[in-house]
Short mmCIF file of C-alpha atoms in Angstrom, two decimals:
data_model
loop_
_atom_site.label_atom_id
_atom_site.label_comp_id
_atom_site.label_asym_id
_atom_site.label_seq_id
_atom_site.Cartn_x
_atom_site.Cartn_y
_atom_site.Cartn_z
CA GLY A 201 134.73 29.00 24.42
CA GLN A 202 136.71 26.78 21.27
CA GLN A 203 139.98 26.59 21.52
CA LEU A 204 142.73 25.91 19.05
CA ASN A 205 145.65 24.40 20.59
CA GLN A 206 148.83 25.68 18.54
CA SER A 207 152.16 24.04 18.95
CA PRO A 208 155.16 24.18 19.75
CA GLN A 209 154.90 27.75 21.72
CA SER A 210 158.40 28.72 20.37
CA MET A 211 161.17 27.68 18.31
CA PHE A 212 164.73 28.13 17.77
CA ILE A 213 166.27 26.69 14.71
CA GLN A 214 169.43 27.53 12.53
CA GLU A 215 169.10 28.87 9.15
CA GLY A 216 168.62 26.28 6.31
CA GLU A 217 166.58 23.94 8.55
CA ASP A 218 162.96 22.64 8.05
CA VAL A 219 160.40 23.96 10.70
CA SER A 220 156.69 22.36 11.37
CA MET A 221 154.11 23.34 13.36
CA ASN A 222 150.37 22.53 14.02
CA CYS A 223 147.17 23.36 15.43
CA THR A 224 144.61 20.80 16.65
CA SER A 225 141.05 20.89 18.11
CA SER A 226 138.26 19.01 19.16
CA SER A 227 135.86 20.48 16.91
CA ILE A 228 135.44 20.22 12.90
CA PHE A 229 136.61 23.42 11.25
CA ASN A 230 135.48 24.08 7.74
CA THR A 231 138.52 26.44 6.84
CA TRP A 232 142.09 27.03 8.21
CA LEU A 233 144.09 29.42 7.64
CA TRP A 234 147.64 30.49 8.61
CA TYR A 235 149.33 33.75 9.38
CA LYS A 236 152.39 35.08 10.01
CA GLN A 237 153.25 38.74 12.41
CA ASP A 238 156.11 40.51 12.18
CA PRO A 239 157.22 42.68 15.25
CA GLY A 240 154.89 46.02 15.02
CA GLU A 241 152.85 44.93 12.46
CA GLY A 242 149.56 42.96 12.05
CA PRO A 243 149.26 39.20 11.03
CA VAL A 244 149.85 38.71 7.28
CA LEU A 245 148.05 36.10 5.46
CA LEU A 246 150.13 33.11 4.13
CA ILE A 247 147.95 30.55 3.21
CA ALA A 248 143.84 29.26 3.33
CA LEU A 249 142.71 26.03 3.30
CA TYR A 250 139.01 25.28 2.47
CA LYS A 251 138.72 21.45 2.03
CA ALA A 252 139.59 18.16 4.28
CA GLY A 253 143.25 17.09 2.89
CA GLU A 254 144.08 19.96 0.63
CA LEU A 255 147.70 20.37 0.55
CA THR A 256 148.53 23.95 -0.21
CA SER A 257 151.67 25.80 -1.19
CA ASN A 258 153.13 29.46 -0.90
CA GLY A 259 156.70 29.30 -1.74
CA ARG A 260 158.64 27.46 0.94
CA LEU A 261 155.44 27.26 3.14
CA THR A 262 153.55 24.29 3.21
CA ALA A 263 149.99 23.71 4.82
CA GLN A 264 147.51 20.96 4.81
CA PHE A 265 143.82 20.89 6.22
CA GLY A 266 143.57 17.47 8.17
CA ILE A 267 141.28 14.90 6.87
CA THR A 268 139.50 14.87 10.14
CA ARG A 269 138.76 18.43 9.78
CA LYS A 270 140.21 18.83 13.20
CA ASP A 271 143.82 19.62 12.67
CA SER A 272 146.32 21.74 10.32
CA PHE A 273 150.05 21.95 9.77
CA LEU A 274 152.37 24.24 8.59
CA ASN A 275 155.82 23.47 7.32
CA ILE A 276 158.51 26.09 6.49
CA SER A 277 161.62 24.52 4.40
CA ALA A 278 164.80 26.28 4.22
CA SER A 279 164.17 28.42 7.03
CA ILE A 280 165.95 31.97 6.50
CA PRO A 281 166.30 34.73 9.05
CA SER A 282 163.46 36.73 7.35
CA ASP A 283 161.18 33.79 8.51
CA VAL A 284 161.65 34.93 12.26
CA GLY A 285 157.91 35.73 13.34
CA ILE A 286 154.83 34.86 15.30
CA TYR A 287 152.81 31.90 13.30
CA PHE A 288 149.15 31.92 14.24
CA CYS A 289 146.56 29.06 12.80
CA ALA A 290 143.10 30.24 12.75
CA GLY A 291 140.06 28.30 12.13
CA ARG A 292 136.49 28.58 11.03
CA LEU A 293 134.05 26.30 12.90
CA ASN A 294 131.60 24.01 10.62
CA GLN A 295 128.52 26.53 11.56
CA ALA A 296 127.03 29.36 9.75
CA GLY A 297 127.94 32.84 10.57
CA THR A 298 130.92 32.02 13.09
CA ALA A 299 134.02 34.00 13.36
CA LEU A 300 137.48 32.80 13.21
CA ILE A 301 139.03 31.32 16.13
CA PHE A 302 143.00 32.14 16.48
CA GLY A 303 145.84 29.22 18.03
CA LYS A 304 147.81 31.46 20.68
CA GLY A 305 151.19 31.20 18.11
CA THR A 306 155.00 29.77 17.25
CA THR A 307 157.19 32.26 18.00
CA LEU A 308 159.81 31.42 15.11
CA SER A 309 163.66 32.62 15.68
CA VAL A 310 166.11 32.03 12.87
CA SER A 311 169.90 32.28 13.91
CA SER A 312 172.29 32.21 10.87
CA ASP B 250 145.88 48.96 -2.86
CA ALA B 251 145.48 50.36 0.56
CA GLY B 252 144.91 48.23 3.18
CA VAL B 253 143.39 48.37 6.45
CA ILE B 254 144.20 51.83 7.84
CA GLN B 255 143.87 52.12 11.77
CA SER B 256 144.56 55.22 14.07
CA PRO B 257 146.47 56.00 16.04
CA ARG B 258 149.65 53.71 16.08
CA HIS B 259 150.56 54.48 19.43
CA GLU B 260 148.33 55.71 22.34
CA VAL B 261 149.28 56.61 25.61
CA THR B 262 146.34 57.90 28.12
CA GLU B 263 146.25 58.31 31.70
CA MET B 264 143.61 55.49 34.04
CA GLY B 265 140.10 56.82 33.67
CA GLN B 266 140.64 59.06 30.22
CA GLU B 267 138.41 58.05 27.25
CA VAL B 268 140.21 56.50 24.30
CA THR B 269 138.88 56.07 20.68
CA LEU B 270 140.37 53.79 18.19
CA ARG B 271 139.80 54.14 14.34
CA CYS B 272 139.56 51.78 11.82
CA LYS B 273 138.87 52.67 7.63
CA PRO B 274 138.39 48.86 6.23
CA ILE B 275 139.40 47.65 2.71
CA SER B 276 137.03 49.13 0.35
CA GLY B 277 134.11 47.00 -0.64
CA HIS B 278 134.77 44.37 2.20
CA ASN B 279 131.52 43.09 4.03
CA SER B 280 132.93 42.26 7.48
CA LEU B 281 134.80 44.26 10.14
CA PHE B 282 136.66 42.90 13.12
CA TRP B 283 138.11 44.16 16.32
CA TYR B 284 140.35 42.17 17.95
CA ARG B 285 142.95 42.66 21.16
CA GLN B 286 146.30 41.06 21.54
CA THR B 287 148.45 40.32 24.91
CA MET B 288 151.18 38.09 25.58
CA MET B 289 149.01 36.57 28.19
CA ARG B 290 145.87 35.91 26.05
CA GLY B 291 146.66 36.29 22.68
CA LEU B 292 144.55 37.50 20.14
CA GLU B 293 141.20 37.63 21.04
CA LEU B 294 138.30 39.21 19.47
CA LEU B 295 136.08 41.60 20.66
CA ILE B 296 133.25 42.39 18.21
CA TYR B 297 132.70 41.92 14.44
CA PHE B 298 130.24 43.51 11.93
CA ASN B 299 128.30 42.44 8.82
CA ASN B 300 127.36 45.25 6.56
CA ASN B 301 127.58 47.63 9.28
CA VAL B 302 125.73 45.43 11.79
CA PRO B 303 127.04 44.44 14.71
CA ILE B 304 126.97 40.21 14.99
CA ASP B 305 128.63 39.04 18.06
CA ASP B 306 129.77 41.36 20.82
CA SER B 307 130.37 38.52 23.14
CA GLY B 308 133.99 39.30 23.36
CA MET B 309 133.61 42.65 24.77
CA PRO B 310 135.50 42.34 27.99
CA GLU B 311 132.87 44.99 29.97
CA ASP B 312 130.94 47.92 29.65
CA ARG B 313 133.52 50.26 29.32
CA PHE B 314 134.04 49.01 25.75
CA SER B 315 131.76 49.91 23.05
CA ALA B 316 132.11 50.29 19.17
CA LYS B 317 130.48 51.52 16.14
CA MET B 318 130.30 51.15 12.33
CA PRO B 319 128.23 54.08 11.02
CA ASN B 320 129.04 53.74 7.57
CA ALA B 321 130.82 50.92 5.45
CA SER B 322 134.13 53.09 5.57
CA PHE B 323 134.78 53.58 9.04
CA SER B 324 134.53 52.11 12.80
CA THR B 325 135.48 53.18 15.90
CA LEU B 326 136.19 51.14 19.47
CA LYS B 327 136.05 53.34 22.49
CA ILE B 328 136.84 52.43 25.61
CA GLN B 329 135.79 54.71 28.84
CA PRO B 330 136.88 54.98 31.15
CA SER B 331 140.16 53.31 30.83
CA GLU B 332 141.96 51.15 32.94
CA PRO B 333 145.68 49.78 32.87
CA ARG B 334 144.34 46.73 32.10
CA ASP B 335 143.31 47.92 28.63
CA SER B 336 146.98 48.18 27.63
CA ALA B 337 147.42 46.15 24.54
CA VAL B 338 147.60 46.28 20.82
CA TYR B 339 144.10 46.39 19.24
CA PHE B 340 143.53 44.89 15.36
CA CYS B 341 141.40 46.14 13.14
CA ALA B 342 140.53 43.64 10.11
CA SER B 343 138.60 43.45 7.26
CA SER B 344 137.31 40.79 5.10
CA PRO B 345 135.17 40.56 1.94
CA ARG B 346 132.62 38.04 2.59
CA LEU B 347 129.55 37.97 4.44
CA ALA B 348 129.36 36.15 8.06
CA GLY B 349 133.11 37.52 7.40
CA SER B 350 135.58 35.08 8.68
CA ASN B 351 137.66 33.82 5.92
CA GLU B 352 140.61 35.44 4.61
CA GLN B 353 140.65 38.50 6.93
CA PHE B 354 143.27 41.29 6.41
CA PHE B 355 144.70 42.79 9.44
CA GLY B 356 145.56 46.51 9.89
CA PRO B 357 148.80 47.49 11.68
CA GLY B 358 147.07 47.49 15.10
CA THR B 359 147.01 50.50 17.64
CA ARG B 360 149.38 49.84 20.73
CA LEU B 361 147.37 51.39 23.57
CA THR B 362 149.31 51.86 27.14
CA VAL B 363 147.06 53.15 30.01
CA LEU B 364 148.55 54.47 32.86
#
């Protein structure tokens, strides 16, 4: 099936540092979503992107829909301990009626 | 507002037993999804419904798995008979859009352990 390549797989950073993660695919997507999952909980939607080139912010989070429509990135600025969790990208192919495809996730650890 | 509700939150059962997971989507949402999450395989889509009709069940691992959505406010995922390799966290999600792939809202999950 279709694959989303999400990287890095894990990150260990100091509080206050900026973080960047991305997802790429060989296929064209018409939607990119970024989710965060806290331990013991379901993924929670952070940012949704619907247009190529779109840049959207949610507080300290910024995500962009790549111009080629085959990639997206998520940046977190000035990380804090509560940013710890697993971040997932998800995309919808440019085909009617298709469901979301999820990346494998980036596990973020923040030390204070 | 109530989000997606799943029950039970935890289930421990023995191999061979029937397991039924339940989901109540957000009121007014058209689409419902069942996912399975494991360390090895990540988040996998099992099946999804639009307006209570199953659209794509290609992710259901085998005939031991079945899902139903008898009405817009309730869905079940059943495993019969269960096996240890079915141990995972099962998530239900709902979406307000038809073709249901944008902005899915997830429940808290059911952690299933099959001994």
